[in-house]
Amino acid sequence: ADRAAMARAQARQAQLTKPAGALGDLETLSVRLAGVFGSEQPAPQGAAVLVAAGDHGVAQDSVSAYPPEVTPAMVMNFLTETRAGPGGAAVNVLARTLGARVYVMDAGVDAELPTHPALHRAALYQGEQRRGTRNLRFEAAMSPEETYALILAGAALARRAIEDGADFIVPGEMGIGNTTPAAAITARLLGLDAAEVTGRGTGVDDERLAHKVGVVREALGRSPVTDPIAVLAEFGGFEIAAMLGMMLETAAQRRVIVLDGFVEGSAALVGTALCPQMGDYLFPAGHCAERGHAVQLAHLGLKPMFDLGLRLGEGSGGVLALPLLRAAAATLREMQTFEEAGVPG
Amino acid sequence: ADRAAMARAQARQAQLTKPAGALGDLETLSVRLAGVFGSEQPAPQGAAVLVAAGDHGVAQDSVSAYPPEVTPAMVMNFLTETRAGPGGAAVNVLARTLGARVYVMDAGVDAELPTHPALHRAALYQGEQRRGTRNLRFEAAMSPEETYALILAGAALARRAIEDGADFIVPGEMGIGNTTPAAAITARLLGLDAAEVTGRGTGVDDERLAHKVGVVREALGRSPVTDPIAVLAEFGGFEIAAMLGMMLETAAQRRVIVLDGFVEGSAALVGTALCPQMGDYLFPAGHCAERGHAVQLAHLGLKPMFDLGLRLGEGSGGVLALPLLRAAAATLREMQTFEEAGVPG
């Protein structure tokens, strides 16, 4: 990030017509946005939520409250025409209400999905994209080639959204079973036990949660990898790799990554392990009710903006944060200084 | 509120395409909005922030970090033309960014303010509006006539904003010294000691805070009143009375009151003491850094949406909450049900 622009933004906040610090975290956010956009008066424009969908071998292993068939059904829900507009899922509705464009990506869904202008496909260099990862409990979820292909596909979709005008990128995901690989990645990268980072996902009961913790523990016990990309490949999943690519590309292009929940957080941990400067571009949206999210944010050293008890994924929480980020940037651009306004400071 | 509409909204949330409860507090907010608007698919339209400004006799008593001259200077800042549009204060910028109309009210500012189309004036039935309250440390801050006149003026401005299309009303305030009467009102209505509800306002140091607590304690010791309107009159101020009128009118017209910070909260305490049903229409925006705000919300039994450490007033926090409320309502209107989307529930 541009430290000089951040220093100028900090100085400007102190001159704006309000008691020093009275806009609280909005001031901190505005200074970070100045760093991202290299201006003490940042003027971010469009926003895009990129929802990557993938299936998981481990979903056959009773780790979720929902069957894997929900993944393709929700992809169709992201794309369907409704009376209100395209898409009938939460992320569509929030994006429509708050001014973000939705891009959907088939990162490896276990179904024949129809061609649709808003559905982007990940493609391997050779051969077909696998429909769902292998079961991380027993074997590596993804091959190195699959991992890199998905990272590149995610990066390409972020580039496309940025070319379409997005200055805010919200990586989002859909994949029944995906809090299991996210927990394994988080545990390994942060050196924590499976039980500390494995939560109820879409809402499993105590018995299934205990089973899920056991599955994560078995996966961790199976492989000693610690290299960030190797950890990602070992535990999966396709949509997490795609979100990593989105994040790296967004940071490289000096745009804002709005960080949603726990699965997104696992991609962010891989990204900052590879490239610590990526953290300058990460803006966590809200506290997420999924166990393990808080330790991710603590590790990233970032404070989220709200606590609404969300645990949906899809990038939905990230979309809710967009107005707060737009407002933070606007204070630097549009508020008058004490001198301009003739207010006694 | 319409309990039947709330029950229908609750049932609808359970059918929408997401894990049960995964939208967290957004679901609770959507159900409350259904109650306000009497529909399980609430469609609120416009939003208005009504900033009442007033001066305070107690501001001569070293309770604030700023001189009283800041009140009229900030009113002018609310009204001034800038390159970005009308108004150069935080509330103007946030309202412009997030889609709310700003109305400014002279509720008794100690200055000759110019005529301006966006500046609304409170008028007594007979005689001139007093420029600033009396010092609550030594005498009743407002007469009963002044108190009722300001309540009616606030109600009239809310009615005007609703006629102009607002379904969300954000009462806001500007008045150097006004956390002092707000603390006295809060202490008396909740039966708390001055020290428990008196904070740093715009940012006084330890010594001035101790003095401010003493001023609040003297005011409380001076008068034993407990009737809510008598408490309001005794401790002031004009803009708090105006905000009470805005709140009562907004609830009576079945619109949403977006509750900002501590001074606004003191008006809400008076309002719910007079009329407990008003609580159904109150939607607290964010945690406010001012001491005493948390006990107000605990008393009202309401949970705010975010924690950004704001302590500015002006209704600025309330404006930031508008997109979240719009998003909550939109989930009920626009998300598909499991049946509509053909998603296995």
XYZ file of C-alpha atoms in Angstrom:
690
model
C 0.000 0.000 0.000
C 1.011 3.606 -0.526
C 2.337 4.718 2.888
C 2.715 8.355 1.814
C -0.939 8.525 0.774
C -1.890 6.941 4.086
C 0.065 9.593 5.987
C -1.651 12.349 3.990
C -5.060 10.772 4.652
C -4.318 10.540 8.380
C -3.376 14.206 8.436
C -6.522 15.098 6.482
C -8.798 13.176 8.893
C -7.400 15.339 11.713
C -8.502 18.514 9.858
C -12.041 17.440 8.985
C -14.982 19.043 10.794
C -15.497 16.574 13.659
C -13.884 15.912 17.010
C -10.568 14.068 16.520
C -11.253 10.357 16.168
C -15.046 10.721 16.398
C -15.618 8.664 13.251
C -13.810 5.771 14.954
C -12.950 2.825 12.730
C -14.336 4.670 9.706
C -11.242 6.881 9.912
C -8.904 3.868 10.051
C -10.716 2.318 7.089
C -10.475 5.558 5.127
C -6.712 5.711 5.714
C -6.298 2.080 4.590
C -8.353 2.845 1.461
C -6.049 5.792 0.782
C -3.179 3.317 0.906
C -4.860 0.934 -1.528
C -5.739 3.607 -4.084
C -2.649 5.772 -3.602
C -4.618 8.946 -2.887
C -5.657 10.793 0.273
C -8.999 11.286 -1.437
C -9.761 7.749 -2.676
C -12.646 7.493 -5.122
C -13.460 3.789 -5.531
C -16.149 3.050 -8.104
C -17.743 -0.331 -8.872
C -18.040 -3.456 -6.751
C -18.225 -7.110 -7.723
C -18.904 -10.273 -5.796
C -17.280 -13.335 -7.374
C -18.957 -16.520 -6.156
C -16.873 -19.636 -6.795
C -18.715 -22.933 -6.438
C -17.159 -26.357 -6.003
C -17.949 -29.770 -4.647
C -16.006 -31.777 -2.105
C -15.233 -35.468 -1.831
C -15.522 -35.096 1.926
C -19.182 -34.087 1.568
C -19.894 -37.830 1.148
C -18.518 -38.217 4.670
C -21.388 -36.742 6.718
C -19.652 -33.437 7.534
C -22.527 -31.169 6.452
C -26.174 -30.698 7.356
C -26.998 -30.581 3.621
C -26.490 -33.086 0.765
C -23.949 -32.257 -1.989
C -26.819 -31.810 -4.458
C -27.363 -28.404 -2.853
C -24.190 -27.019 -4.481
C -25.416 -27.164 -8.116
C -28.944 -26.265 -7.048
C -27.628 -23.094 -5.425
C -25.549 -22.269 -8.512
C -28.777 -22.408 -10.521
C -30.373 -20.201 -7.856
C -27.547 -17.652 -8.331
C -28.353 -17.555 -12.060
C -32.138 -17.883 -12.260
C -34.338 -15.027 -13.424
C -36.713 -13.768 -10.730
C -39.336 -11.028 -10.695
C -36.834 -8.806 -8.879
C -33.944 -9.512 -11.283
C -31.270 -12.126 -11.859
C -30.629 -14.529 -8.983
C -32.740 -15.559 -6.008
C -30.055 -16.283 -3.407
C -29.046 -14.001 -0.548
C -25.915 -12.793 -2.322
C -27.929 -11.768 -5.396
C -30.456 -9.858 -3.307
C -27.850 -8.078 -1.219
C -25.758 -7.235 -4.296
C -28.817 -5.874 -6.126
C -29.804 -3.777 -3.098
C -26.336 -2.413 -2.372
C -24.884 -1.979 -5.855
C -22.549 -4.874 -6.630
C -22.354 -7.023 -9.744
C -22.470 -10.820 -9.273
C -20.142 -13.187 -11.167
C -20.579 -16.929 -10.655
C -17.773 -19.423 -11.270
C -18.016 -23.178 -11.714
C -14.817 -24.132 -9.941
C -15.671 -27.836 -10.049
C -19.307 -28.541 -9.286
C -20.463 -32.155 -9.469
C -23.189 -31.570 -12.064
C -23.691 -30.721 -15.713
C -24.346 -26.989 -15.473
C -25.950 -25.178 -18.401
C -24.175 -22.466 -20.357
C -25.107 -19.058 -18.962
C -23.570 -15.642 -19.667
C -23.010 -14.986 -15.942
C -21.471 -18.443 -15.292
C -17.697 -18.528 -15.704
C -15.889 -21.844 -15.951
C -12.489 -22.842 -14.652
C -10.588 -24.893 -17.220
C -7.530 -27.041 -16.787
C -4.811 -26.614 -19.353
C -5.391 -30.182 -20.397
C -8.509 -32.247 -19.896
C -11.695 -31.595 -18.052
C -12.115 -29.812 -14.733
C -12.729 -32.502 -12.118
C -16.236 -32.432 -10.655
C -15.425 -32.068 -6.994
C -12.254 -32.638 -4.985
C -11.045 -35.981 -3.648
C -11.839 -36.738 -0.005
C -9.180 -34.972 2.097
C -9.708 -37.520 4.846
C -7.973 -40.192 2.760
C -5.926 -38.472 0.051
C -4.808 -35.129 -1.325
C -7.942 -33.180 -2.256
C -6.377 -31.587 -5.340
C -3.425 -32.204 -7.613
C -0.832 -29.439 -7.977
C -2.027 -28.884 -11.554
C -5.641 -28.521 -10.402
C -4.582 -26.135 -7.644
C -2.668 -23.815 -9.948
C -5.382 -23.971 -12.602
C -7.999 -22.831 -10.097
C -5.771 -20.064 -8.716
C -5.297 -18.777 -12.262
C -9.004 -19.090 -13.024
C -9.854 -17.051 -9.930
C -7.269 -14.436 -10.870
C -8.692 -14.246 -14.391
C -12.218 -13.675 -13.083
C -11.013 -10.927 -10.733
C -9.183 -9.301 -13.661
C -12.369 -9.464 -15.705
C -14.412 -7.850 -12.920
C -11.802 -5.114 -12.478
C -11.837 -4.478 -16.240
C -15.625 -4.200 -15.924
C -15.109 -1.397 -13.403
C -14.874 -3.033 -9.979
C -12.651 -1.375 -7.382
C -14.060 -3.599 -4.637
C -13.780 -7.363 -5.100
C -15.746 -9.622 -2.765
C -14.608 -13.250 -3.116
C -17.469 -15.566 -2.204
C -18.122 -19.289 -2.240
C -20.678 -22.056 -2.360
C -19.724 -25.662 -1.743
C -21.413 -28.157 0.545
C -18.706 -29.454 2.872
C -16.259 -26.601 2.370
C -15.879 -25.568 6.014
C -14.069 -28.923 6.470
C -11.116 -28.098 4.153
C -11.186 -24.500 5.425
C -10.772 -25.825 8.980
C -7.886 -28.107 7.951
C -6.087 -25.247 6.158
C -6.619 -22.899 9.104
C -5.439 -25.467 11.654
C -2.283 -26.272 9.699
C -1.296 -22.703 8.816
C -1.953 -21.387 12.331
C -0.638 -24.465 14.162
C -3.922 -25.130 15.942
C -5.814 -28.286 16.842
C -8.744 -29.353 14.660
C -11.216 -28.750 17.502
C -10.191 -25.073 17.778
C -11.127 -24.218 14.204
C -13.872 -26.682 13.231
C -17.399 -25.313 13.532
C -20.982 -26.210 12.711
C -20.925 -24.927 9.121
C -24.484 -24.853 7.826
C -25.619 -26.201 11.206
C -24.530 -29.736 12.148
C -25.509 -31.144 15.554
C -23.068 -32.058 18.338
C -22.600 -35.634 17.148
C -21.855 -34.655 13.562
C -19.579 -31.841 14.755
C -17.517 -34.376 16.742
C -17.316 -36.542 13.616
C -16.296 -33.505 11.527
C -13.520 -32.628 13.998
C -12.313 -36.234 13.676
C -12.294 -35.989 9.871
C -10.244 -32.764 10.004
C -7.865 -34.381 12.494
C -7.423 -37.441 10.272
C -6.677 -35.218 7.286
C -4.112 -33.240 9.281
C -2.550 -36.458 10.579
C -2.297 -37.912 7.085
C 0.050 -35.223 5.724
C 2.764 -33.096 7.328
C 2.817 -30.399 4.578
C 3.379 -26.803 5.658
C 4.152 -24.970 2.396
C 1.063 -22.766 1.838
C 0.261 -23.972 -1.676
C 0.913 -27.585 -0.658
C -1.473 -27.141 2.298
C -4.125 -25.763 -0.047
C -3.682 -28.657 -2.508
C -3.645 -31.282 0.228
C -6.888 -30.199 1.892
C -8.732 -28.394 -0.924
C -10.986 -27.143 -2.245
C -11.391 -25.837 -5.743
C -13.346 -22.720 -4.748
C -10.797 -21.901 -2.034
C -8.013 -22.028 -4.635
C -10.107 -19.834 -6.926
C -10.662 -17.290 -4.123
C -6.918 -17.257 -3.432
C -6.373 -16.341 -7.081
C -8.994 -13.604 -6.852
C -7.309 -12.161 -3.775
C -3.776 -12.203 -5.174
C -4.911 -10.593 -8.434
C -6.990 -7.954 -6.653
C -4.071 -6.983 -4.425
C -1.691 -6.957 -7.400
C -4.063 -4.592 -9.196
C -4.306 -2.385 -6.063
C -7.982 -2.879 -5.485
C -9.869 -3.724 -2.264
C -10.459 -7.353 -1.226
C -13.571 -7.394 0.953
C -13.159 -10.470 3.139
C -16.344 -12.308 4.057
C -16.394 -15.398 6.291
C -14.457 -18.439 7.441
C -13.956 -20.220 4.096
C -12.833 -16.952 2.491
C -10.568 -16.475 5.516
C -8.793 -19.759 4.822
C -7.918 -18.502 1.318
C -6.687 -15.239 2.867
C -4.392 -17.168 5.238
C -2.807 -18.962 2.269
C -2.506 -15.653 0.420
C -0.825 -13.739 3.232
C 1.484 -16.694 3.911
C 2.610 -16.486 0.272
C 2.633 -12.710 0.099
C 2.351 -10.768 3.374
C 1.708 -7.475 1.555
C -1.665 -8.893 0.434
C -2.851 -8.061 3.971
C -2.828 -4.347 3.091
C -5.670 -5.004 0.638
C -7.838 -7.149 2.920
C -10.873 -5.521 4.559
C -12.801 -7.984 6.749
C -16.545 -7.398 6.632
C -18.139 -8.873 9.729
C -17.609 -11.276 12.531
C -18.726 -14.663 11.266
C -20.494 -17.079 13.587
C -18.352 -20.004 12.330
C -15.837 -21.216 14.899
C -12.308 -20.473 13.697
C -13.095 -17.162 12.012
C -11.977 -15.121 15.025
C -8.509 -16.747 15.124
C -8.116 -16.115 11.384
C -8.791 -12.398 11.896
C -6.547 -12.256 14.951
C -3.745 -13.779 12.877
C -4.374 -11.290 10.068
C -4.419 -8.458 12.627
C -7.635 -7.056 11.179
C -10.862 -5.936 12.840
C -14.185 -6.533 11.108
C -16.819 -3.840 10.693
C -19.953 -5.457 12.108
C -21.221 -8.360 14.144
C -24.499 -9.589 12.724
C -23.991 -13.283 13.467
C -23.799 -14.140 9.753
C -22.684 -17.647 8.726
C -23.989 -17.934 5.175
C -20.970 -17.518 2.942
C -21.612 -16.690 -0.740
C -19.773 -13.417 -0.108
C -22.999 -12.110 1.433
C -21.314 -10.477 4.423
C -18.760 -8.854 2.161
C -21.509 -7.214 0.132
C -23.028 -5.773 3.326
C -19.719 -4.062 4.092
C -19.561 -2.167 0.795
C -21.621 0.872 1.885
C -19.450 1.290 4.984
C -16.287 1.280 2.864
C -17.800 3.712 0.350
C -18.811 5.978 3.234
C -15.322 5.836 4.757
C -13.728 6.888 1.463
C -16.301 9.662 1.001
C -15.374 11.326 4.305
C -11.879 12.018 2.928
C -13.219 13.287 -0.393
C -16.212 15.337 0.628
C -16.026 16.510 4.239
C -14.886 20.081 4.742
C -11.891 20.945 6.889
C -12.237 23.220 9.917
C -10.546 25.941 7.871
C -12.799 25.520 4.812
C -15.935 25.549 6.979
C -14.834 28.331 9.321
C -15.575 26.134 12.329
C -13.514 26.846 15.484
C -11.285 23.744 15.894
C -46.075 -3.336 15.418
C -48.046 -5.840 13.377
C -47.478 -9.191 15.164
C -49.228 -11.189 12.460
C -46.949 -9.773 9.768
C -43.964 -10.557 11.985
C -45.090 -14.182 12.333
C -45.502 -14.463 8.560
C -42.042 -12.935 8.024
C -40.517 -15.366 10.520
C -42.102 -18.285 8.680
C -40.897 -16.903 5.352
C -37.288 -16.539 6.570
C -37.333 -20.283 7.391
C -38.259 -21.088 3.770
C -35.667 -18.912 2.048
C -32.686 -20.546 0.311
C -30.099 -20.501 3.108
C -29.367 -22.587 6.181
C -31.841 -21.717 8.943
C -30.609 -18.640 10.804
C -27.546 -18.174 8.578
C -28.357 -14.497 7.980
C -28.171 -13.951 11.741
C -29.376 -10.589 12.974
C -30.387 -9.613 9.443
C -33.273 -12.081 9.835
C -34.322 -10.563 13.169
C -34.162 -7.081 11.650
C -36.236 -8.206 8.653
C -38.921 -9.590 10.953
C -39.014 -6.336 12.958
C -39.302 -4.368 9.704
C -42.219 -6.599 8.716
C -43.839 -5.576 11.999
C -43.301 -1.873 11.348
C -44.654 -1.928 7.792
C -47.369 -4.539 8.344
C -46.139 -6.825 5.565
C -44.003 -9.961 5.424
C -42.410 -8.405 2.357
C -41.655 -4.883 3.593
C -40.656 -2.410 0.886
C -39.361 0.715 2.644
C -38.474 3.589 0.311
C -36.818 6.876 1.213
C -34.657 7.828 4.175
C -34.184 11.140 5.964
C -31.817 12.334 8.641
C -33.244 15.177 10.719
C -30.479 17.083 12.480
C -31.758 19.239 15.332
C -29.302 21.821 16.641
C -29.484 23.623 19.938
C -27.302 25.400 22.432
C -26.962 24.733 26.141
C -26.550 27.052 29.119
C -24.315 24.409 30.663
C -21.835 24.782 27.795
C -20.625 27.920 29.616
C -19.674 25.576 32.453
C -16.595 23.867 30.944
C -18.298 20.538 30.193
C -17.149 20.302 26.561
C -13.859 20.244 24.689
C -15.298 22.792 22.220
C -16.691 26.325 22.645
C -20.446 26.906 22.087
C -19.640 28.872 18.920
C -19.114 25.501 17.236
C -22.878 24.806 17.262
C -23.904 27.576 14.807
C -20.695 27.066 12.790
C -21.591 23.416 12.320
C -25.155 24.330 11.344
C -23.682 26.489 8.603
C -21.443 23.556 7.639
C -24.580 21.369 7.324
C -26.040 23.912 4.875
C -23.055 25.172 2.882
C -22.620 24.412 -0.802
C -19.527 22.318 -1.544
C -18.092 20.935 -4.784
C -19.596 17.541 -3.883
C -23.059 18.928 -3.074
C -24.885 20.564 -0.170
C -23.231 20.269 3.228
C -19.656 19.580 4.264
C -20.161 17.770 7.571
C -19.913 14.017 8.133
C -23.698 13.567 8.167
C -24.039 15.301 4.781
C -21.316 13.175 3.212
C -22.661 9.896 4.592
C -26.228 10.798 3.609
C -25.148 11.736 0.081
C -23.169 8.484 -0.259
C -25.860 6.213 1.152
C -29.053 7.806 -0.113
C -30.657 9.846 2.665
C -32.034 13.378 2.564
C -30.774 15.826 5.202
C -33.104 18.206 7.048
C -31.602 20.685 9.510
C -33.583 22.210 12.362
C -32.741 25.259 14.441
C -34.072 24.041 17.769
C -32.573 26.996 19.657
C -29.086 27.879 18.477
C -27.395 30.872 20.084
C -26.812 32.790 16.855
C -28.641 34.651 14.143
C -28.874 31.967 11.467
C -29.651 32.955 7.887
C -32.788 31.850 6.093
C -32.087 28.718 4.087
C -34.516 26.338 2.340
C -33.052 23.303 4.169
C -33.098 25.007 7.597
C -36.314 24.433 9.535
C -37.112 26.535 12.567
C -38.845 25.623 15.770
C -41.313 28.301 16.855
C -43.021 28.857 20.162
C -46.737 29.574 20.068
C -45.994 32.943 21.555
C -42.742 34.789 21.439
C -39.313 33.929 20.190
C -37.532 30.611 20.493
C -34.960 30.992 23.253
C -31.367 30.821 22.027
C -30.060 27.990 24.135
C -31.348 26.353 27.294
C -30.779 27.578 30.833
C -27.931 25.945 32.761
C -29.304 22.667 34.195
C -26.746 22.860 36.990
C -28.658 25.716 38.600
C -32.200 25.735 37.216
C -34.656 23.965 34.945
C -33.135 23.943 31.462
C -36.475 24.408 29.685
C -39.943 25.631 30.551
C -42.867 23.242 30.020
C -44.024 25.451 27.124
C -40.603 25.303 25.473
C -40.467 21.553 25.954
C -43.828 20.913 24.309
C -43.099 23.398 21.524
C -39.892 21.570 20.623
C -41.566 18.147 20.782
C -44.223 19.425 18.375
C -41.628 21.037 16.113
C -39.702 17.751 15.931
C -42.907 15.859 15.181
C -43.772 18.354 12.440
C -40.379 17.937 10.784
C -40.686 14.128 10.885
C -44.158 14.435 9.333
C -42.725 16.640 6.611
C -39.922 14.143 5.858
C -42.415 11.264 5.762
C -44.618 13.259 3.377
C -41.510 13.761 1.260
C -41.171 9.969 1.034
C -39.071 8.875 3.999
C -39.787 5.452 5.500
C -36.607 5.595 7.581
C -36.190 8.540 9.938
C -32.790 9.129 11.535
C -33.041 11.700 14.335
C -29.699 13.466 14.737
C -28.320 16.336 16.770
C -25.693 19.018 17.072
C -25.230 20.976 20.269
C -22.026 21.683 22.144
C -22.596 20.477 25.705
C -25.501 18.146 24.948
C -24.028 14.955 26.388
C -24.407 16.638 29.789
C -28.255 16.854 29.715
C -28.338 13.434 27.995
C -26.385 11.990 30.919
C -28.707 13.616 33.465
C -31.820 12.284 31.675
C -30.314 8.798 31.391
C -29.215 8.723 35.034
C -32.642 9.823 36.299
C -34.761 7.581 34.064
C -32.602 4.497 34.673
C -31.897 5.214 38.349
C -28.136 5.328 37.877
C -25.386 7.470 39.337
C -24.007 10.357 37.281
C -20.599 8.653 36.975
C -22.146 5.597 35.323
C -23.589 7.522 32.378
C -21.350 10.578 31.952
C -18.694 10.246 29.268
C -16.080 12.285 27.442
C -18.424 13.665 24.763
C -16.316 15.304 22.069
C -13.238 14.368 24.067
C -12.734 16.049 27.466
C -9.739 15.083 29.593
C -9.901 13.335 32.993
C -10.098 16.586 34.957
C -12.914 18.035 32.863
C -14.732 14.668 32.925
C -14.669 14.705 36.749
C -16.051 18.264 36.655
C -18.746 17.177 34.172
C -19.797 14.282 36.418
C -20.071 16.794 39.254
C -22.265 19.097 37.141
C -24.586 16.195 36.254
C -24.710 15.152 39.918
C -25.575 18.719 40.996
C -28.358 18.877 38.429
C -29.766 15.536 39.596
C -29.509 16.641 43.232
C -31.308 19.898 42.491
C -34.580 18.291 41.359
C -36.361 15.075 42.306
C -38.563 14.908 39.177
C -39.268 11.489 37.708
C -42.118 12.099 35.245
C -40.497 11.600 31.825
C -41.531 14.958 30.331
C -40.634 16.752 33.562
C -37.198 15.078 33.499
C -36.703 16.222 29.908
C -37.733 19.805 30.745
C -35.621 19.920 33.886
C -32.370 18.816 32.244
C -32.936 19.794 28.588
C -32.118 20.275 25.823
C -34.067 21.717 22.950
C -32.693 19.281 20.361
C -33.404 16.323 22.649
C -37.042 17.449 22.924
C -37.166 17.852 19.146
C -35.779 14.341 18.636
C -38.390 12.969 21.053
C -41.063 14.550 18.876
C -39.493 13.052 15.751
C -39.473 9.605 17.351
C -43.052 9.712 18.618
C -44.345 10.939 15.252
C -42.319 8.368 13.297
C -43.645 5.522 15.443
C -47.197 6.880 15.214
C -46.862 6.899 11.421
C -45.449 3.337 11.482
C -42.079 4.182 10.052
C -38.606 3.154 11.214
C -36.693 5.229 13.777
C -32.989 4.588 13.214
C -31.377 5.278 16.585
C -27.888 6.771 16.487
C -25.886 7.558 19.613
C -26.062 8.549 23.261
C -27.885 11.882 22.965
C -30.455 10.296 20.628
C -30.699 7.437 23.148
C -31.706 9.853 25.909
C -34.653 11.001 23.776
C -35.545 7.355 23.142
C -35.592 6.673 26.891
C -38.078 9.511 27.393
C -40.139 8.252 24.460
C -40.375 4.638 25.603
C -41.124 5.783 29.166
C -44.097 7.734 27.772
C -45.104 5.124 25.232
C -43.505 1.653 25.513
C -44.796 0.612 22.067
C -42.407 3.166 20.544
C -39.697 0.554 21.173
C -41.082 -1.563 18.313
C -40.034 1.190 15.884
C -36.531 1.766 17.261
C -33.578 0.243 15.369
C -30.239 1.049 17.037
C -27.470 1.605 14.504
C -24.133 1.038 16.178
C -22.431 0.825 19.502
C -21.428 4.347 20.431
C -18.159 4.995 22.213
C -19.857 7.418 24.644
C -20.158 6.029 28.170
C -23.812 5.424 29.030
C -24.914 4.310 25.560
C -24.608 0.615 26.418
C -26.926 0.895 29.439
C -29.465 2.785 27.312
C -29.540 -0.067 24.786
C -29.650 -2.701 27.523
C -32.669 -0.901 28.995
C -34.337 -0.730 25.584
C -33.534 -4.417 25.035
C -32.118 -3.732 21.583
C -28.884 -4.854 19.930
C -27.073 -2.496 17.561
C -25.835 -3.542 14.128
C -22.178 -2.546 14.186
C -19.335 -1.469 16.419
C -17.229 1.127 14.658
C -16.340 3.177 17.725
C -18.342 6.175 16.477
C -18.977 9.099 18.818
C -19.840 11.926 16.466
C -23.579 12.382 16.721
C -25.317 14.331 13.903
C -27.199 11.087 13.144
C -24.092 9.932 11.288
C -24.163 6.400 12.702
C -27.836 6.078 11.903
C -27.172 6.885 8.256
C -24.526 4.135 8.119
C -27.147 1.605 9.247
C -29.564 2.352 6.385
C -28.032 -0.052 3.831
C -28.143 -2.885 6.368
C -31.833 -2.249 7.034
C -32.618 -2.010 3.319
C -30.736 -5.276 2.773
C -32.635 -7.003 5.587
C -35.990 -6.005 4.082
C -34.859 -7.079 0.616
C -34.157 -10.656 1.753
C -37.869 -11.091 2.538
C -38.965 -9.529 -0.753
C -36.480 -10.954 -3.232
C -34.900 -14.204 -2.022
C -36.392 -17.364 -3.452
C -37.791 -20.086 -1.237
C -36.368 -23.634 -1.357
C -39.516 -24.659 -3.234
C -39.307 -21.827 -5.791
C -35.611 -22.499 -6.432
C -35.860 -26.293 -6.429
C -33.080 -26.501 -3.837
C -33.131 -29.565 -1.532
C -33.937 -28.121 1.928
